[in-house]
Short mmCIF file of C-alpha atoms and ligand atoms in Angstrom, two decimals:
data_model
loop_
_atom_site.label_atom_id
_atom_site.label_comp_id
_atom_site.label_asym_id
_atom_site.label_seq_id
_atom_site.Cartn_x
_atom_site.Cartn_y
_atom_site.Cartn_z
CA MET Q 1 -84.06 193.86 123.65
CA SER Q 2 -81.02 195.50 122.07
CA GLU Q 3 -81.29 196.62 118.43
CA THR Q 4 -77.76 195.52 117.63
CA SER Q 5 -76.83 191.99 116.70
CA PRO Q 6 -73.49 190.28 117.12
CA ARG Q 7 -70.89 191.39 114.61
CA LEU Q 8 -70.17 188.54 112.22
CA ARG Q 9 -67.13 188.23 109.97
CA GLY Q 10 -67.62 189.96 106.64
CA ALA Q 11 -65.97 186.94 104.99
CA LEU Q 12 -69.22 185.05 105.53
CA ASP Q 13 -71.30 187.46 103.43
CA GLY Q 14 -72.67 185.80 100.36
CA ILE Q 15 -71.45 182.30 101.17
CA PRO Q 16 -73.82 179.88 99.53
CA THR Q 17 -74.90 177.37 102.16
CA TYR Q 18 -74.01 173.80 101.19
CA LYS Q 19 -76.96 172.21 99.43
CA PRO Q 20 -77.32 168.54 100.27
CA GLY Q 21 -78.65 166.25 97.57
CA LYS Q 22 -82.43 166.30 97.66
CA PRO Q 23 -83.92 163.33 99.51
CA ALA Q 24 -86.07 160.84 97.64
CA ALA Q 25 -89.73 161.81 97.90
CA SER Q 26 -91.82 159.73 100.24
CA GLY Q 27 -95.31 158.63 99.40
CA GLY Q 28 -94.80 158.09 95.65
CA PRO Q 29 -94.80 154.65 94.03
CA VAL Q 30 -90.97 154.53 93.77
CA ALA Q 31 -88.41 157.01 94.92
CA TYR Q 32 -84.70 156.61 94.50
CA LYS Q 33 -82.10 159.09 95.68
CA LEU Q 34 -79.42 159.55 93.06
CA SER Q 35 -78.43 163.01 94.24
CA SER Q 36 -75.58 162.56 96.75
CA ASN Q 37 -73.18 159.97 95.29
CA GLU Q 38 -73.99 157.62 98.12
CA ASN Q 39 -73.60 153.88 98.12
CA PRO Q 40 -77.05 152.37 97.52
CA TYR Q 41 -76.34 149.20 99.51
CA PRO Q 42 -77.33 148.91 103.17
CA PRO Q 43 -74.57 148.44 105.75
CA LEU Q 44 -72.94 145.00 105.78
CA PRO Q 45 -74.16 142.91 108.75
CA GLY Q 46 -70.65 142.67 110.30
CA VAL Q 47 -70.15 146.42 110.05
CA MET Q 48 -73.57 147.08 111.50
CA GLU Q 49 -72.79 144.79 114.45
CA GLN Q 50 -69.62 146.72 115.30
CA ALA Q 51 -71.45 150.03 115.05
CA VAL Q 52 -74.28 148.83 117.26
CA SER Q 53 -71.86 147.49 119.82
CA ALA Q 54 -69.99 150.85 119.88
CA ALA Q 55 -73.33 152.58 120.37
CA GLY Q 56 -73.58 150.82 123.72
CA VAL Q 57 -70.97 153.19 125.18
CA PHE Q 58 -71.99 156.48 123.67
CA ASN Q 59 -72.24 158.04 127.11
CA ARG Q 60 -68.42 158.17 126.82
CA TYR Q 61 -66.34 160.39 124.54
CA PRO Q 62 -64.71 158.55 121.66
CA ASP Q 63 -61.01 157.76 121.44
CA MET Q 64 -59.80 161.17 120.28
CA ALA Q 65 -56.66 159.75 118.65
CA CYS Q 66 -58.72 157.17 116.69
CA THR Q 67 -56.01 154.68 117.69
CA GLY Q 68 -57.59 151.51 116.31
CA LEU Q 69 -58.52 153.12 113.02
CA MET Q 70 -55.10 154.75 112.65
CA ASN Q 71 -53.42 151.36 113.20
CA GLU Q 72 -55.62 149.80 110.57
CA LEU Q 73 -55.01 152.61 108.06
CA ALA Q 74 -51.25 152.64 108.69
CA ASP Q 75 -51.11 148.89 107.90
CA ARG Q 76 -53.50 149.07 104.99
CA PHE Q 77 -51.65 151.89 103.19
CA GLY Q 78 -48.12 151.31 104.44
CA VAL Q 79 -47.77 154.80 105.91
CA PRO Q 80 -46.52 155.94 109.33
CA HIS Q 81 -49.09 156.94 111.95
CA ALA Q 82 -47.57 160.40 111.95
CA HIS Q 83 -48.71 160.79 108.32
CA LEU Q 84 -52.38 160.11 109.04
CA ALA Q 85 -55.17 162.34 110.29
CA THR Q 86 -58.87 161.58 110.54
CA GLY Q 87 -61.81 163.95 110.52
CA THR Q 88 -65.55 164.35 110.25
CA GLY Q 89 -65.83 163.16 106.68
CA SER Q 90 -63.21 164.12 104.13
CA VAL Q 91 -64.97 167.47 103.76
CA GLY Q 92 -64.16 168.12 107.41
CA VAL Q 93 -60.51 167.27 106.73
CA ALA Q 94 -60.54 169.49 103.62
CA GLN Q 95 -61.76 172.38 105.74
CA GLN Q 96 -59.01 171.71 108.29
CA LEU Q 97 -56.43 171.73 105.49
CA ILE Q 98 -57.57 175.18 104.41
CA GLN Q 99 -57.64 176.39 108.02
CA ALA Q 100 -54.08 175.17 108.36
CA THR Q 101 -52.79 176.88 105.23
CA ALA Q 102 -54.85 179.87 104.13
CA GLY Q 103 -56.50 183.01 105.42
CA PRO Q 104 -57.27 186.55 104.28
CA GLY Q 105 -54.95 187.64 101.47
CA ASP Q 106 -54.20 184.05 100.41
CA GLU Q 107 -55.53 182.06 97.48
CA VAL Q 108 -57.00 178.57 97.26
CA MET Q 109 -57.19 177.15 93.75
CA TYR Q 110 -59.33 174.44 92.24
CA ALA Q 111 -60.90 173.52 88.93
CA TRP Q 112 -64.44 174.63 88.29
CA ARG Q 113 -66.88 173.09 88.28
CA SER Q 114 -65.70 170.76 91.00
CA PHE Q 115 -66.83 169.69 94.47
CA GLU Q 116 -69.31 172.33 95.61
CA ALA Q 117 -67.86 172.51 99.14
CA TYR Q 118 -64.53 173.97 97.91
CA PRO Q 119 -65.81 177.55 97.40
CA ILE Q 120 -67.67 177.45 100.70
CA ILE Q 121 -64.83 176.26 102.90
CA THR Q 122 -62.43 178.61 101.11
CA GLN Q 123 -64.62 181.65 101.66
CA ILE Q 124 -65.12 180.79 105.33
CA SER Q 125 -61.33 180.96 105.76
CA GLY Q 126 -61.21 184.47 104.31
CA ALA Q 127 -58.95 183.33 101.45
CA ALA Q 128 -59.86 184.00 97.82
CA SER Q 129 -61.02 181.22 95.52
CA ILE Q 130 -59.20 180.92 92.22
CA GLN Q 131 -61.41 178.81 89.97
CA VAL Q 132 -59.80 177.49 86.82
CA PRO Q 133 -62.36 176.37 84.22
CA LEU Q 134 -62.46 172.73 83.16
CA THR Q 135 -61.52 172.05 79.54
CA ALA Q 136 -64.21 171.59 76.87
CA GLY Q 137 -63.86 167.87 77.57
CA GLU Q 138 -64.84 168.46 81.26
CA GLU Q 139 -61.29 167.71 82.47
CA HIS Q 140 -58.89 169.55 84.77
CA ASP Q 141 -56.78 172.07 82.85
CA LEU Q 142 -53.61 171.48 84.83
CA ASP Q 143 -51.47 173.72 82.62
CA ALA Q 144 -53.85 176.62 83.21
CA MET Q 145 -53.85 175.81 86.92
CA ALA Q 146 -50.05 175.84 87.09
CA ASP Q 147 -50.04 179.13 85.15
CA ALA Q 148 -52.49 180.63 87.67
CA ILE Q 149 -50.22 180.03 90.68
CA THR Q 150 -49.10 183.26 92.36
CA GLU Q 151 -47.08 184.03 95.45
CA ARG Q 152 -50.42 184.10 97.31
CA THR Q 153 -51.41 180.53 96.39
CA ARG Q 154 -51.44 178.34 99.48
CA LEU Q 155 -53.50 175.28 98.58
CA ILE Q 156 -54.62 173.62 95.35
CA PHE Q 157 -57.35 170.96 95.21
CA VAL Q 158 -57.15 168.37 92.46
CA CYS Q 159 -60.33 166.32 92.64
CA ASN Q 160 -59.58 162.96 91.05
CA PRO Q 161 -62.05 161.77 89.78
CA ASN Q 162 -63.69 165.15 89.60
CA ASN Q 163 -67.08 165.71 91.17
CA PRO Q 164 -69.43 166.27 89.28
CA THR Q 165 -67.92 165.32 85.92
CA GLY Q 166 -66.30 161.98 86.85
CA THR Q 167 -63.28 162.83 84.70
CA VAL Q 168 -59.78 161.88 85.83
CA VAL Q 169 -56.28 163.26 85.83
CA ARG Q 170 -53.72 160.71 84.62
CA ARG Q 171 -50.23 160.00 85.92
CA ALA Q 172 -48.01 161.83 83.42
CA GLU Q 173 -50.02 165.07 83.45
CA LEU Q 174 -50.37 165.04 87.23
CA GLU Q 175 -46.64 164.49 87.76
CA ARG Q 176 -45.85 167.26 85.28
CA PHE Q 177 -48.20 169.55 87.20
CA LEU Q 178 -46.77 168.62 90.60
CA ASP Q 179 -43.29 169.35 89.27
CA ARG Q 180 -44.43 172.89 88.46
CA VAL Q 181 -46.01 173.63 91.86
CA PRO Q 182 -43.67 175.41 94.30
CA GLY Q 183 -42.78 173.28 97.32
CA ASP Q 184 -44.47 175.67 99.76
CA VAL Q 185 -47.90 175.26 98.13
CA LEU Q 186 -49.96 172.32 99.39
CA VAL Q 187 -51.58 170.17 96.68
CA VAL Q 188 -54.55 168.20 97.97
CA LEU Q 189 -55.45 165.17 95.87
CA ASP Q 190 -59.10 164.63 96.74
CA GLU Q 191 -59.67 160.95 96.06
CA ALA Q 192 -63.17 160.53 97.52
CA TYR Q 193 -64.07 158.19 94.63
CA ARG Q 194 -60.73 156.40 94.29
CA GLU Q 195 -62.18 152.88 94.62
CA PHE Q 196 -64.37 153.32 91.52
CA ILE Q 197 -61.41 154.00 89.20
CA ARG Q 198 -60.66 151.33 86.59
CA ASP Q 199 -58.30 153.35 84.39
CA SER Q 200 -54.81 152.08 85.18
CA GLU Q 201 -53.27 155.37 84.03
CA VAL Q 202 -54.77 157.15 87.04
CA PRO Q 203 -52.15 157.28 89.77
CA ASP Q 204 -52.83 156.39 93.37
CA GLY Q 205 -52.25 159.63 95.26
CA ILE Q 206 -50.70 157.67 98.11
CA ASP Q 207 -47.86 156.64 95.75
CA LEU Q 208 -47.37 160.26 94.71
CA TYR Q 209 -47.37 161.77 98.20
CA ARG Q 210 -44.51 159.61 99.43
CA ASP Q 211 -41.65 161.64 98.02
CA ARG Q 212 -43.52 164.93 97.75
CA PRO Q 213 -43.83 166.76 101.09
CA ASN Q 214 -46.31 169.25 99.60
CA VAL Q 215 -48.85 166.61 98.54
CA ALA Q 216 -51.71 165.45 100.76
CA VAL Q 217 -54.31 162.83 99.87
CA LEU Q 218 -57.92 162.87 101.03
CA ARG Q 219 -59.93 159.66 101.29
CA THR Q 220 -63.34 158.89 102.71
CA PHE Q 221 -65.41 156.05 104.10
CA SER Q 222 -68.57 157.72 102.75
CA LYS Q 223 -68.64 156.39 99.19
CA ALA Q 224 -67.24 152.94 98.37
CA TYR Q 225 -67.27 151.89 102.04
CA GLY Q 226 -70.87 152.98 102.50
CA LEU Q 227 -70.54 154.96 105.75
CA ALA Q 228 -71.76 158.38 104.55
CA GLY Q 229 -74.02 158.84 107.54
CA LEU Q 230 -71.25 158.21 110.06
CA ARG Q 231 -68.91 161.03 108.92
CA VAL Q 232 -65.40 159.71 108.80
CA GLY Q 233 -62.63 160.54 106.35
CA PHE Q 234 -58.88 160.88 106.53
CA ALA Q 235 -55.80 162.46 105.05
CA VAL Q 236 -52.42 161.00 104.26
CA ALA Q 237 -49.81 163.74 104.41
CA HIS Q 238 -46.27 164.38 105.58
CA GLU Q 239 -45.75 165.06 109.24
CA PRO Q 240 -45.98 168.88 109.36
CA VAL Q 241 -49.30 168.82 107.50
CA ALA Q 242 -50.70 165.86 109.45
CA THR Q 243 -49.69 167.57 112.70
CA ALA Q 244 -51.45 170.74 111.59
CA LEU Q 245 -54.55 168.64 110.96
CA ARG Q 246 -54.48 167.40 114.52
CA LYS Q 247 -54.32 171.02 115.70
CA THR Q 248 -57.26 172.12 113.57
CA ALA Q 249 -59.46 169.11 114.36
CA VAL Q 250 -62.66 169.52 116.32
CA PRO Q 251 -61.91 167.55 119.51
CA PHE Q 252 -63.67 164.16 119.50
CA GLY Q 253 -65.07 164.86 116.02
CA VAL Q 254 -65.11 161.23 114.89
CA SER Q 255 -67.54 159.19 116.96
CA GLN Q 256 -66.64 155.75 118.32
CA ILE Q 257 -69.44 154.31 116.20
CA ALA Q 258 -67.79 155.76 113.10
CA GLN Q 259 -64.34 154.56 114.16
CA GLU Q 260 -65.51 150.98 114.80
CA ALA Q 261 -67.56 150.87 111.59
CA ALA Q 262 -64.59 152.15 109.59
CA ILE Q 263 -62.31 149.47 111.06
CA ALA Q 264 -64.91 146.80 110.33
CA SER Q 265 -65.29 148.13 106.78
CA LEU Q 266 -61.57 147.91 106.12
CA ARG Q 267 -61.70 144.31 107.35
CA ALA Q 268 -64.70 143.60 105.11
CA GLU Q 269 -62.99 145.20 102.14
CA ASP Q 270 -63.36 142.23 99.80
CA GLU Q 271 -67.11 142.20 100.18
CA LEU Q 272 -67.40 145.98 99.94
CA LEU Q 273 -65.18 146.20 96.91
CA GLY Q 274 -67.27 143.44 95.31
CA ARG Q 275 -70.24 145.80 95.59
CA VAL Q 276 -68.13 148.57 94.12
CA GLY Q 277 -67.41 146.28 91.17
CA THR Q 278 -71.15 145.87 90.59
CA LEU Q 279 -71.60 149.65 90.67
CA VAL Q 280 -68.74 150.10 88.20
CA THR Q 281 -70.40 147.64 85.82
CA GLU Q 282 -73.65 149.59 86.20
CA ARG Q 283 -71.84 152.89 85.66
CA ASP Q 284 -70.40 151.65 82.41
CA ARG Q 285 -73.80 150.33 81.32
CA VAL Q 286 -75.46 153.66 82.14
CA ARG Q 287 -72.85 155.67 80.23
CA ARG Q 288 -72.97 153.35 77.21
CA SER Q 289 -76.78 153.55 77.16
CA LEU Q 290 -76.71 157.36 77.33
CA ILE Q 291 -74.22 157.51 74.48
CA GLY Q 292 -76.47 155.12 72.56
CA GLN Q 293 -79.33 157.57 73.09
CA GLY Q 294 -77.20 160.31 71.53
CA TRP Q 295 -75.93 162.08 74.65
CA THR Q 296 -72.38 163.31 75.04
CA VAL Q 297 -71.14 161.95 78.36
CA ALA Q 298 -67.59 162.50 79.56
CA GLU Q 299 -65.81 159.31 80.54
CA THR Q 300 -66.50 158.83 84.23
CA GLN Q 301 -64.38 156.89 86.70
CA ALA Q 302 -66.62 157.66 89.67
CA ASN Q 303 -70.03 156.43 90.85
CA PHE Q 304 -71.92 159.07 88.89
CA VAL Q 305 -72.43 160.46 85.40
CA TRP Q 306 -72.62 164.09 84.31
CA LEU Q 307 -74.96 165.43 81.66
CA ARG Q 308 -74.31 168.98 80.52
CA LEU Q 309 -77.82 170.25 79.87
CA GLY Q 310 -77.40 174.04 80.14
CA GLU Q 311 -80.76 175.78 80.24
CA ARG Q 312 -82.64 172.46 80.23
CA THR Q 313 -81.05 171.30 83.50
CA LEU Q 314 -83.95 172.02 85.84
CA ASP Q 315 -86.53 170.62 83.39
CA PHE Q 316 -84.55 167.43 83.16
CA ALA Q 317 -84.23 167.14 86.94
CA ALA Q 318 -87.99 167.70 87.29
CA ALA Q 319 -88.70 164.99 84.71
CA CYS Q 320 -86.49 162.56 86.64
CA GLU Q 321 -88.22 163.39 89.89
CA ALA Q 322 -91.64 162.90 88.36
CA ALA Q 323 -90.51 159.44 87.24
CA GLY Q 324 -89.24 158.52 90.73
CA VAL Q 325 -85.51 159.32 90.74
CA VAL Q 326 -84.01 162.38 92.38
CA VAL Q 327 -80.87 163.66 90.65
CA ARG Q 328 -78.55 166.58 91.38
CA PRO Q 329 -79.09 169.65 89.18
CA PHE Q 330 -76.63 172.53 88.93
CA ALA Q 331 -78.91 175.16 87.41
CA GLY Q 332 -77.81 176.38 83.99
CA GLU Q 333 -75.04 173.77 83.82
CA GLY Q 334 -76.03 170.16 84.09
CA VAL Q 335 -77.12 167.25 86.24
CA ARG Q 336 -75.04 164.77 88.15
CA VAL Q 337 -76.66 161.39 88.51
CA THR Q 338 -75.35 158.85 91.00
CA VAL Q 339 -75.22 155.26 89.86
CA GLY Q 340 -77.63 153.44 92.14
CA GLU Q 341 -79.75 150.33 92.14
CA MET Q 342 -80.32 148.84 88.69
CA GLU Q 343 -84.04 149.73 88.78
CA ALA Q 344 -83.19 153.33 89.64
CA ASN Q 345 -80.65 153.52 86.82
CA ASP Q 346 -83.23 152.10 84.41
CA ILE Q 347 -85.77 154.77 85.37
CA PHE Q 348 -83.15 157.47 84.85
CA LEU Q 349 -82.23 156.01 81.46
CA GLN Q 350 -85.88 155.93 80.40
CA VAL Q 351 -86.28 159.62 81.28
CA ALA Q 352 -83.02 160.48 79.52
CA GLY Q 353 -84.11 158.62 76.39
CA ALA Q 354 -87.51 160.32 76.29
CA PHE Q 355 -85.95 163.74 76.96
CA ARG Q 356 -83.49 163.23 74.14
CA LYS Q 357 -86.26 162.43 71.66
CA GLU Q 358 -88.21 165.55 72.69
CA ALA Q 359 -85.16 167.81 72.40
C1 LIG M 401 -64.84 165.17 95.79
C2 LIG M 401 -65.42 165.01 97.14
N1 LIG M 401 -64.64 165.18 98.19
C3 LIG M 401 -65.10 165.04 99.43
C4 LIG M 401 -66.42 164.71 99.64
C5 LIG M 401 -66.88 164.65 101.06
O1 LIG M 401 -67.25 163.43 101.46
P1 LIG M 401 -67.30 163.08 103.02
O2 LIG M 401 -67.23 164.36 103.78
O3 LIG M 401 -68.58 162.39 103.20
O4 LIG M 401 -66.10 162.25 103.26
C6 LIG M 401 -67.28 164.53 98.59
C7 LIG M 401 -68.70 164.20 98.82
O5 LIG M 401 -69.56 164.37 98.03
C8 LIG M 401 -66.76 164.69 97.29
O6 LIG M 401 -67.55 164.56 96.23
#
């Protein structure tokens, strides 16, 4: 056997592999997974039926153009087909957006901490990550981000609400920021948690993209629509960007099962958004309870809460796990806790209360 191994791109050195949220332990008395911002509800019966029926033809490749889903999305959002592109989850579309815009010598900017895939997909492209710290209030510092733009900047992510803090960027500040970004820099409004927003000052990215050719919006079926396991997300962007997304797509990336389930989910929107309403009520209860226990919790408009615990992060996560809920620790920084079933949220709150008293 040869001693040499295939030469891999140096850009991959040191890339942290994406860490999925830890699964709930099996075998214990209760185990709830609050580590991946998933929807805790099982698939709706109608959606399940469509997925099962599509499974009957999985010997065939899916419709590569996602025609049915594109028609549904075009109607639902009032955008032309040419402005839509689907992908394997919105993280897949995010990676395609970087592939389409940035490479070695270029810069991709985003707030930090934000969605943990951004540094990974940026580094894979060979571009440099420019991470602009969140403010003390855990919010995007859009002025600092605008100041950090250089002639090498190609793409800027604005995660709204931000993962993992849940904080939002409001209309006036976002418009001011967009006005400062040069027209040849793509701004990606990552709205994975859009449906959980109740603050009317938060703009809908799809309104903002319409007269701004350098703005793209990312949405997903993984969160509010409950299809995380099927991997389907999409972008709304002007034609040159959407066309570039079709070029960078993995052929047949979105399965027919995912396409049919996404269509059925859009048609079952009332029921699904009713569930989202319940989660929002729970989110607000969880945050109020934490504040009542003495925690500082940034206002969240997503389906999770963020506790900045610093050095106590891993101890806190271990205490949660011992009590039957798995949360998402970011060592040395804090934990992100998805709002789940009421019983799961209650267990988390009990641990948080006890931890607070010990501290
Ligand atoms: C901000 C943000 N964007 C995108 C995604 C990716 O979601 P998906 O690839 O399942 O659409 C996530 C998932 O956690 C997220 O938090």
